[in-house]
Coordinates of N, CA and C in Angstrom, one line a residue:
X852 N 0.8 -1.2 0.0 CA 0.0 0.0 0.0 C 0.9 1.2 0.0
X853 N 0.5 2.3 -0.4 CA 1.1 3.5 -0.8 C 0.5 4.9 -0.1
X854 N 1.0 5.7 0.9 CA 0.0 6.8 1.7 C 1.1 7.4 1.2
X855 N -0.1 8.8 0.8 CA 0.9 10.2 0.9 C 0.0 11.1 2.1
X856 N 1.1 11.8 3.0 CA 1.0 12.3 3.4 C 0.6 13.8 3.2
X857 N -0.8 14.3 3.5 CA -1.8 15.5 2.7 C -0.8 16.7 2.8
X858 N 0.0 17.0 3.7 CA 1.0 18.4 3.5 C 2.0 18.2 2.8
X859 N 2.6 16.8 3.0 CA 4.3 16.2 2.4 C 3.8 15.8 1.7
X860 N 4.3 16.1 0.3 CA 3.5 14.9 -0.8 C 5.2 14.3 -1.4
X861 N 6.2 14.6 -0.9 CA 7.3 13.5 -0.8 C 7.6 12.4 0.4
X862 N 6.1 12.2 1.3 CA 6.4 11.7 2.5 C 6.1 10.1 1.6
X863 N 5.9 9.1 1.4 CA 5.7 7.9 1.6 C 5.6 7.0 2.2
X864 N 4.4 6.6 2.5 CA 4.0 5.2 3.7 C 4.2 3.7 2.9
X865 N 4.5 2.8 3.5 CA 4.4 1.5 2.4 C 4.4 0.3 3.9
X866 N 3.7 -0.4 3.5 CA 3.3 -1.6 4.6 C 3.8 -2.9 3.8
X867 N 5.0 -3.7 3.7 CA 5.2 -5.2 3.2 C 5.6 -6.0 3.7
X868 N 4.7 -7.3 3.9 CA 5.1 -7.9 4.6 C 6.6 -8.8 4.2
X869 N 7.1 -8.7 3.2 CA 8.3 -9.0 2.8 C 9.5 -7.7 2.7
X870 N 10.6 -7.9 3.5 CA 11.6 -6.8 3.3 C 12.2 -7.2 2.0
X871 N 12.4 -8.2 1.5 CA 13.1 -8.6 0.4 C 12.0 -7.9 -0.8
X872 N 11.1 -7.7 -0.9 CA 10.3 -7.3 -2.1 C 10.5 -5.8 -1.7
X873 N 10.2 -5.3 -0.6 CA 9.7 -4.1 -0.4 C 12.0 -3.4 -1.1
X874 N 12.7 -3.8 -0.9 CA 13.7 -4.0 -1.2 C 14.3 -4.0 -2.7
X875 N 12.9 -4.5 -3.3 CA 13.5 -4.8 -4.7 C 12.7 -3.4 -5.3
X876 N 11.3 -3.0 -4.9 CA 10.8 -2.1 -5.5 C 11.4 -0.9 -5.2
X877 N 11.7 -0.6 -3.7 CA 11.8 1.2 -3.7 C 12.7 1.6 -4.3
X878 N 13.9 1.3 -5.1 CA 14.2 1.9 -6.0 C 13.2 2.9 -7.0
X879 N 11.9 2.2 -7.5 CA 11.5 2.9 -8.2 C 10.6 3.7 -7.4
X880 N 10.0 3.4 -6.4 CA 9.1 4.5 -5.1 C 10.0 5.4 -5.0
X881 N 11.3 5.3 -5.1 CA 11.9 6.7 -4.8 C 11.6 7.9 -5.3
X882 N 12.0 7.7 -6.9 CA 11.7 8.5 -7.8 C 10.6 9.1 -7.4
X883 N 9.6 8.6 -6.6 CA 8.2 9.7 -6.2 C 8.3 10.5 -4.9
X884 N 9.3 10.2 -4.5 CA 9.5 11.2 -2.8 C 10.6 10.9 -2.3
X885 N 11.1 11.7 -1.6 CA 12.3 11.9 -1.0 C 12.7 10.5 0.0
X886 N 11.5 10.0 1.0 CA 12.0 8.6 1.9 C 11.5 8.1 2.1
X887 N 11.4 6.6 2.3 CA 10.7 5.6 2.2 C 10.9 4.7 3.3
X888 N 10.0 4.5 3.7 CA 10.0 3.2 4.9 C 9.2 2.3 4.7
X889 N 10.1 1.2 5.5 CA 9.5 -0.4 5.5 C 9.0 -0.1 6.8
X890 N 7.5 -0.6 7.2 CA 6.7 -0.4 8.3 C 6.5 -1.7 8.8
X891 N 6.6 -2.9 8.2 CA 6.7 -4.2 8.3 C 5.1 -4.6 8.3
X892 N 4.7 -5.2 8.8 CA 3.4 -6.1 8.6 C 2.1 -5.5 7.9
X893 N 1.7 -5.6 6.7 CA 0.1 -5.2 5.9 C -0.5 -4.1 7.1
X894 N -1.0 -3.2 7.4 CA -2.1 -2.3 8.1 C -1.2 -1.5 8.6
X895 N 0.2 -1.9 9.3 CA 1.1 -0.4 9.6 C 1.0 0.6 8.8
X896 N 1.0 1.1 7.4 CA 0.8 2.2 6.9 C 0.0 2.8 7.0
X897 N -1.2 2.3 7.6 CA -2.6 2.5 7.7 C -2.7 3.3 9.4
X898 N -1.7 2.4 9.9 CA -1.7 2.4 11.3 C -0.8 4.3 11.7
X899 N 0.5 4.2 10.6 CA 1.6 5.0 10.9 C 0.4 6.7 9.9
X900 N -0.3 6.6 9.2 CA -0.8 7.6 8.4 C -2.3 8.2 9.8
X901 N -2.6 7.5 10.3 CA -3.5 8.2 11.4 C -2.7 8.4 12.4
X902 N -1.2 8.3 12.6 CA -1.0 8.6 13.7 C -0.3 10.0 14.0
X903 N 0.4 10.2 12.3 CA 1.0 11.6 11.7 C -0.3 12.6 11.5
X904 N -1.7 11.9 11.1 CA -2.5 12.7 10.9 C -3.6 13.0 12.5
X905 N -3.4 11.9 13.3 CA -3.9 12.8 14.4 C -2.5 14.1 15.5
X906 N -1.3 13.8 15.1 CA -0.4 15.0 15.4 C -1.0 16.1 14.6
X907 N -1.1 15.8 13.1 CA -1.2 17.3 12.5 C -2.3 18.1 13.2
X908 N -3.9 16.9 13.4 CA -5.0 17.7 13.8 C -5.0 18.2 15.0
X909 N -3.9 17.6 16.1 CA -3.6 18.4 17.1 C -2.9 19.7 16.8
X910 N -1.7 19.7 16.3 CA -1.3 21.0 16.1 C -2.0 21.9 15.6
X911 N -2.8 21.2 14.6 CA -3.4 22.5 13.7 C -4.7 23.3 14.7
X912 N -5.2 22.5 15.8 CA -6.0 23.0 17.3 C -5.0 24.2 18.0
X913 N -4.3 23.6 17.7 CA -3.2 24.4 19.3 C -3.3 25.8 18.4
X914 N -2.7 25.8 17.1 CA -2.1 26.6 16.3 C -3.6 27.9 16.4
X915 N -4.3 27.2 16.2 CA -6.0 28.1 16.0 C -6.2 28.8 16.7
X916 N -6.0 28.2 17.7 CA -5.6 28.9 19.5 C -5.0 29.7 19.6
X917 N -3.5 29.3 18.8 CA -2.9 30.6 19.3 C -3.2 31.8 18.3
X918 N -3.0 31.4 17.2 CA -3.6 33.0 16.5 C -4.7 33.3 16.7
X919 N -5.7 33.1 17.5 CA -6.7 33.3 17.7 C -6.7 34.0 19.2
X920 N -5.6 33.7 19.8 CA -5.1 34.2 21.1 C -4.4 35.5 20.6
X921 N -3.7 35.3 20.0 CA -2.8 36.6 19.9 C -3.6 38.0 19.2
X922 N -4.8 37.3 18.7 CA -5.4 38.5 18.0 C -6.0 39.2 18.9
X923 N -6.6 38.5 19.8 CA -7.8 38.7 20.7 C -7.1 39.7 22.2
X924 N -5.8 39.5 22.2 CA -4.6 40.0 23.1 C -4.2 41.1 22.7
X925 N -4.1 41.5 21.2 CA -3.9 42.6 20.6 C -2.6 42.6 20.1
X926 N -2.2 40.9 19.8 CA -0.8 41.1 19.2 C -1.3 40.6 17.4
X927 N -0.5 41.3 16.8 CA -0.7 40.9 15.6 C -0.8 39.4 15.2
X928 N -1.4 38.7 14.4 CA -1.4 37.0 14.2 C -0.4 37.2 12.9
X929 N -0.3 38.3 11.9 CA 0.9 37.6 11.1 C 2.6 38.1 11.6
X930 N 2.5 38.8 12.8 CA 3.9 38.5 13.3 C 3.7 37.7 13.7
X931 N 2.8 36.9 14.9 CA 3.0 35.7 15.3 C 3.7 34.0 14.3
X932 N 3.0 34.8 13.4 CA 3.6 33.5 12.0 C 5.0 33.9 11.9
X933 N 5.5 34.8 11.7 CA 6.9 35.4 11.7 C 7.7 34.8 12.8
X934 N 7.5 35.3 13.9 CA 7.9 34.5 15.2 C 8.0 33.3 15.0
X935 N 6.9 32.5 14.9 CA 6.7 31.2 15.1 C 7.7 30.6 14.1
X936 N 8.0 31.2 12.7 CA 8.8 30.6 11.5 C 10.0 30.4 12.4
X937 N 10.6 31.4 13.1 CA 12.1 31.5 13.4 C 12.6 30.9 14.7
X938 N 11.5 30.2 15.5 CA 11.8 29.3 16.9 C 11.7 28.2 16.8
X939 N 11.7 27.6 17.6 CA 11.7 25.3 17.8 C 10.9 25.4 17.0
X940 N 9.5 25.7 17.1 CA 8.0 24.8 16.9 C 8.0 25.5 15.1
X941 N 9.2 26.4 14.7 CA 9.0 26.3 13.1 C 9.0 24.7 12.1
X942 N 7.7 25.1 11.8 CA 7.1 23.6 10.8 C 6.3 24.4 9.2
X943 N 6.9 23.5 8.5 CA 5.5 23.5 7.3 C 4.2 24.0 7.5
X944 N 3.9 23.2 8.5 CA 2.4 23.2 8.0 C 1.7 24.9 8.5
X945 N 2.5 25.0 9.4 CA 2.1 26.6 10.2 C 2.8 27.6 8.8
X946 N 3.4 27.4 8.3 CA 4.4 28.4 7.2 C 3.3 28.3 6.1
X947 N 2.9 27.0 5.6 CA 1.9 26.8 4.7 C 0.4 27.4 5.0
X948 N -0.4 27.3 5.9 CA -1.5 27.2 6.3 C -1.9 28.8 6.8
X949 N -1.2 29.1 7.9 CA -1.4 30.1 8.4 C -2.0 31.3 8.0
X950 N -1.1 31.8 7.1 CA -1.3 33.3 5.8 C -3.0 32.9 5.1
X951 N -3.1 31.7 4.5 CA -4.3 31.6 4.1 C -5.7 31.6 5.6
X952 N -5.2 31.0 6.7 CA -6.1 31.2 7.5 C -6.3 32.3 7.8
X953 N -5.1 33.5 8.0 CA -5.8 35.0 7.9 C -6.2 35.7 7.4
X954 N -6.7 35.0 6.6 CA -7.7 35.9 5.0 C -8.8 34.8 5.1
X955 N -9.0 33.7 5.8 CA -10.1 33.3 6.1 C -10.1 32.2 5.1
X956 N -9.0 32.2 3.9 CA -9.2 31.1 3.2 C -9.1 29.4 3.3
X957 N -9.6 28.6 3.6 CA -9.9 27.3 3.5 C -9.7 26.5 2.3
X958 N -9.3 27.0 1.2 CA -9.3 25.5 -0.1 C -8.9 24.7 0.2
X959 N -9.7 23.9 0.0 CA -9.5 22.0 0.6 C -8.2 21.3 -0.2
X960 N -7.5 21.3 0.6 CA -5.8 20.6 0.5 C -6.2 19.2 0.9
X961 N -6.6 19.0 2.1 CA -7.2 17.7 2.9 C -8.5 18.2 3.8
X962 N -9.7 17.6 3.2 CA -11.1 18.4 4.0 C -11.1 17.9 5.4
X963 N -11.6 18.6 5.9 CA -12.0 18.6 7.3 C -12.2 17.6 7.6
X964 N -13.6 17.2 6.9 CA -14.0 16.0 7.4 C -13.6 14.5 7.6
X965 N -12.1 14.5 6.5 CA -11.3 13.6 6.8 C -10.4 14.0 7.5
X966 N -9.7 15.2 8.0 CA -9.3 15.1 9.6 C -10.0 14.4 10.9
X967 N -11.2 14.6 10.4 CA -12.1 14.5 11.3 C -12.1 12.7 11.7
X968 N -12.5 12.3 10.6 CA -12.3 11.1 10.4 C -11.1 10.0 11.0
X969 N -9.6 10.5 10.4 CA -8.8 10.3 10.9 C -8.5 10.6 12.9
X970 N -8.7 11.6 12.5 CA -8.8 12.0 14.5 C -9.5 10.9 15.2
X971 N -10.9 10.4 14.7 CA -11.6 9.2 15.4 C -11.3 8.1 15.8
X972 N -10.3 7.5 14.4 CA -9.9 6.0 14.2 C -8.6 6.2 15.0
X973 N -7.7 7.6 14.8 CA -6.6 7.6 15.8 C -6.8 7.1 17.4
X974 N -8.3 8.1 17.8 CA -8.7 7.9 19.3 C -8.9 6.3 19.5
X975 N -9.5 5.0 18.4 CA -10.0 4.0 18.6 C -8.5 3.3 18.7
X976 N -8.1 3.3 17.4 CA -6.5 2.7 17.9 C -5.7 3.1 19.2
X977 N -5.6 4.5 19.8 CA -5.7 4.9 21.2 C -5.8 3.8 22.1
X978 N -7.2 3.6 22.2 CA -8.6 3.1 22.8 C -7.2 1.0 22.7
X979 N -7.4 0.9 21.7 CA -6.8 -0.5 21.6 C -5.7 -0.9 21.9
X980 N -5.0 0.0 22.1 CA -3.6 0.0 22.7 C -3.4 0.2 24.2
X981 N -4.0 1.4 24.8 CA -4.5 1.5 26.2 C -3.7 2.6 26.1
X982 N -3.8 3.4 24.8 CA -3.0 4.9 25.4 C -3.9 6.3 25.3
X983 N -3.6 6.7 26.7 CA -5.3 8.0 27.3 C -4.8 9.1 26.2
X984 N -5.3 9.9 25.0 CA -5.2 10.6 24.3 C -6.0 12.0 24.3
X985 N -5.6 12.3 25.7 CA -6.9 13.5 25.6 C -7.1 15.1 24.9
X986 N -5.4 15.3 24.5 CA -5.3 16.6 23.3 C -6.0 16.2 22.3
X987 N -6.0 14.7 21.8 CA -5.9 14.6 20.8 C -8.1 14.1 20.7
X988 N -8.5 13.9 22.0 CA -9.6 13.9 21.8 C -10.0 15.8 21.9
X989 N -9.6 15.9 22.4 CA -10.0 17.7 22.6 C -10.4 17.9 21.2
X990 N -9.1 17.6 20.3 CA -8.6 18.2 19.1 C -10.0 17.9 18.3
X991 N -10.6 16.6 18.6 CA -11.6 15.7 17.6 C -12.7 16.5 17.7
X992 N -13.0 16.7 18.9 CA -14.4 17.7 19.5 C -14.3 18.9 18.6
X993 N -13.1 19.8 18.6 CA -12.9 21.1 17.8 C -13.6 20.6 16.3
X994 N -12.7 19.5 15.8 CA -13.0 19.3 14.4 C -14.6 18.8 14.1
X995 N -15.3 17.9 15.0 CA -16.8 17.6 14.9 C -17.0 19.1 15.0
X996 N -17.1 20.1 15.7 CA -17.7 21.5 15.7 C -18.0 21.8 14.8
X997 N -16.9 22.2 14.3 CA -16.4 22.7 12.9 C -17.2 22.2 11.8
X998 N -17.4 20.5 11.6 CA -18.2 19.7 10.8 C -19.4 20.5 11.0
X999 N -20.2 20.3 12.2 CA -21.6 20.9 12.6 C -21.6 22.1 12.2
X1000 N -20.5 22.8 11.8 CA -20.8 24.3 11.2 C -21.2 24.2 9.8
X1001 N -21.0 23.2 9.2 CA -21.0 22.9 7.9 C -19.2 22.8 7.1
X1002 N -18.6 23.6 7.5 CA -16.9 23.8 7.4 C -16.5 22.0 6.7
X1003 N -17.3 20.8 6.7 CA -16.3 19.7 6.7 C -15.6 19.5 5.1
X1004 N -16.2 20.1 4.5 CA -15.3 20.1 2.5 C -14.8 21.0 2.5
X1005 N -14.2 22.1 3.5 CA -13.1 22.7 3.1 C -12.2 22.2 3.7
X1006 N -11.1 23.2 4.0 CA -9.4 22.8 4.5 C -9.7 22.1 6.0
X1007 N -8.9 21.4 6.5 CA -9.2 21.0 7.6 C -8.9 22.2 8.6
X1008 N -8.1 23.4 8.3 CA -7.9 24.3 8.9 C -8.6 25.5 9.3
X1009 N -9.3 24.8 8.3 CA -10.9 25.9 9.0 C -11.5 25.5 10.1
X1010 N -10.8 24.7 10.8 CA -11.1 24.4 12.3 C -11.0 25.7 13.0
X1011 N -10.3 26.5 12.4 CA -9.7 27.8 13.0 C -11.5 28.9 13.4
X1012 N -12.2 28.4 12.4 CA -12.9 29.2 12.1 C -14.4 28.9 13.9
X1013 N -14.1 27.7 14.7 CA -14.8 27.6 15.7 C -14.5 28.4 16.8
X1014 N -13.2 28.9 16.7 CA -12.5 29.8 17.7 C -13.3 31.0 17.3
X1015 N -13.8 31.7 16.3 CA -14.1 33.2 15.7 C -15.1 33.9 16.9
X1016 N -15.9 33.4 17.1 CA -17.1 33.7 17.7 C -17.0 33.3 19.4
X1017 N -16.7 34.2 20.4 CA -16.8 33.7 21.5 C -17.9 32.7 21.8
X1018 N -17.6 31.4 22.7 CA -18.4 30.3 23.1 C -19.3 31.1 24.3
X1019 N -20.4 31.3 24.6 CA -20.5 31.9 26.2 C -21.2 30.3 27.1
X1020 N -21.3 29.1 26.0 CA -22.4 28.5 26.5 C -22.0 27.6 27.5
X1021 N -20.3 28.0 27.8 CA -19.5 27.3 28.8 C -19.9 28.0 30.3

């Protein structure tokens, strides 16, 4: 099996249960992306692609927050992106995403509702393993919101958009 990762599209997932095959092919897998891993047994790619994609839907929570914090504080949110490019937690996806969340834009790169999706099966695999994942359910609640707003066919980063409107019903 073959995942690409929805922000890396040189990331490559591959699940075989033979090293010797998986061995013979990536030579030519290469040519499609920069690295390539043997995950070993059929369903790990399946397994290792909800596990990158319940991190991203965490970050991309925290991230909402914060520019949604900084605005609300009275600090600018595109210096915050500036900042944020030039310390530890500089990543892609914040360099990528960001600029278009403050213009409010959403074009569906990876829709919501398969974050959403992903987030769930992440918490069940969780659930099967015996590991307590509670950012990462936080994170799911945000993204179901967001669904219930209608938001689920655009960018998954229109999760940003549940922060806009103070909650008072807390």
């Amino acid at each position: 099996m073959v995942f690409c990762c929805p922000l890396e599209s040189d990331v490559y997932l591959r699940d075989w249960n033979s090293l010797a095959l998986y061995d013979e092919v990536v030579p030519a897998f290469d040519v499609l992306g920069k690295k390539s891993f043997h995950l070993g047994e059929v369903g790990n790619g399946a397994k290792m692609k909800l596990v990158v994609n319940m991190i991203m839907g965490s970050m991309m929570n925290a991230f909402s927050e914060g520019l949604t914090l900084a605005g609300r504080s009275g600090l600018n949110p595109s210096t915050l992106l500036d900042v944020l490019d030039l310390g530890a937690i500089a990543n892609p996806m914040f360099k990528m995403k960001g600029p278009s969340m403050l213009k409010n834009n959403y074009s569906p790169a990876f829709p919501l509702k398969h974050q959403q999706k992903d987030m769930r099966l992440a918490l069940a695999l969780g659930d099967e393993n015996a590991v307590p994942m509670p950012i990462a359910a936080a994170a799911n609640e945000a993204f179901k919101k967001a669904r219930s707003m209608g938001l689920g066919d655009l960018d998954f980063s229109a999760v940003h958009e549940t922060l806009k409107k103070p909650d008072h019903s807390s």
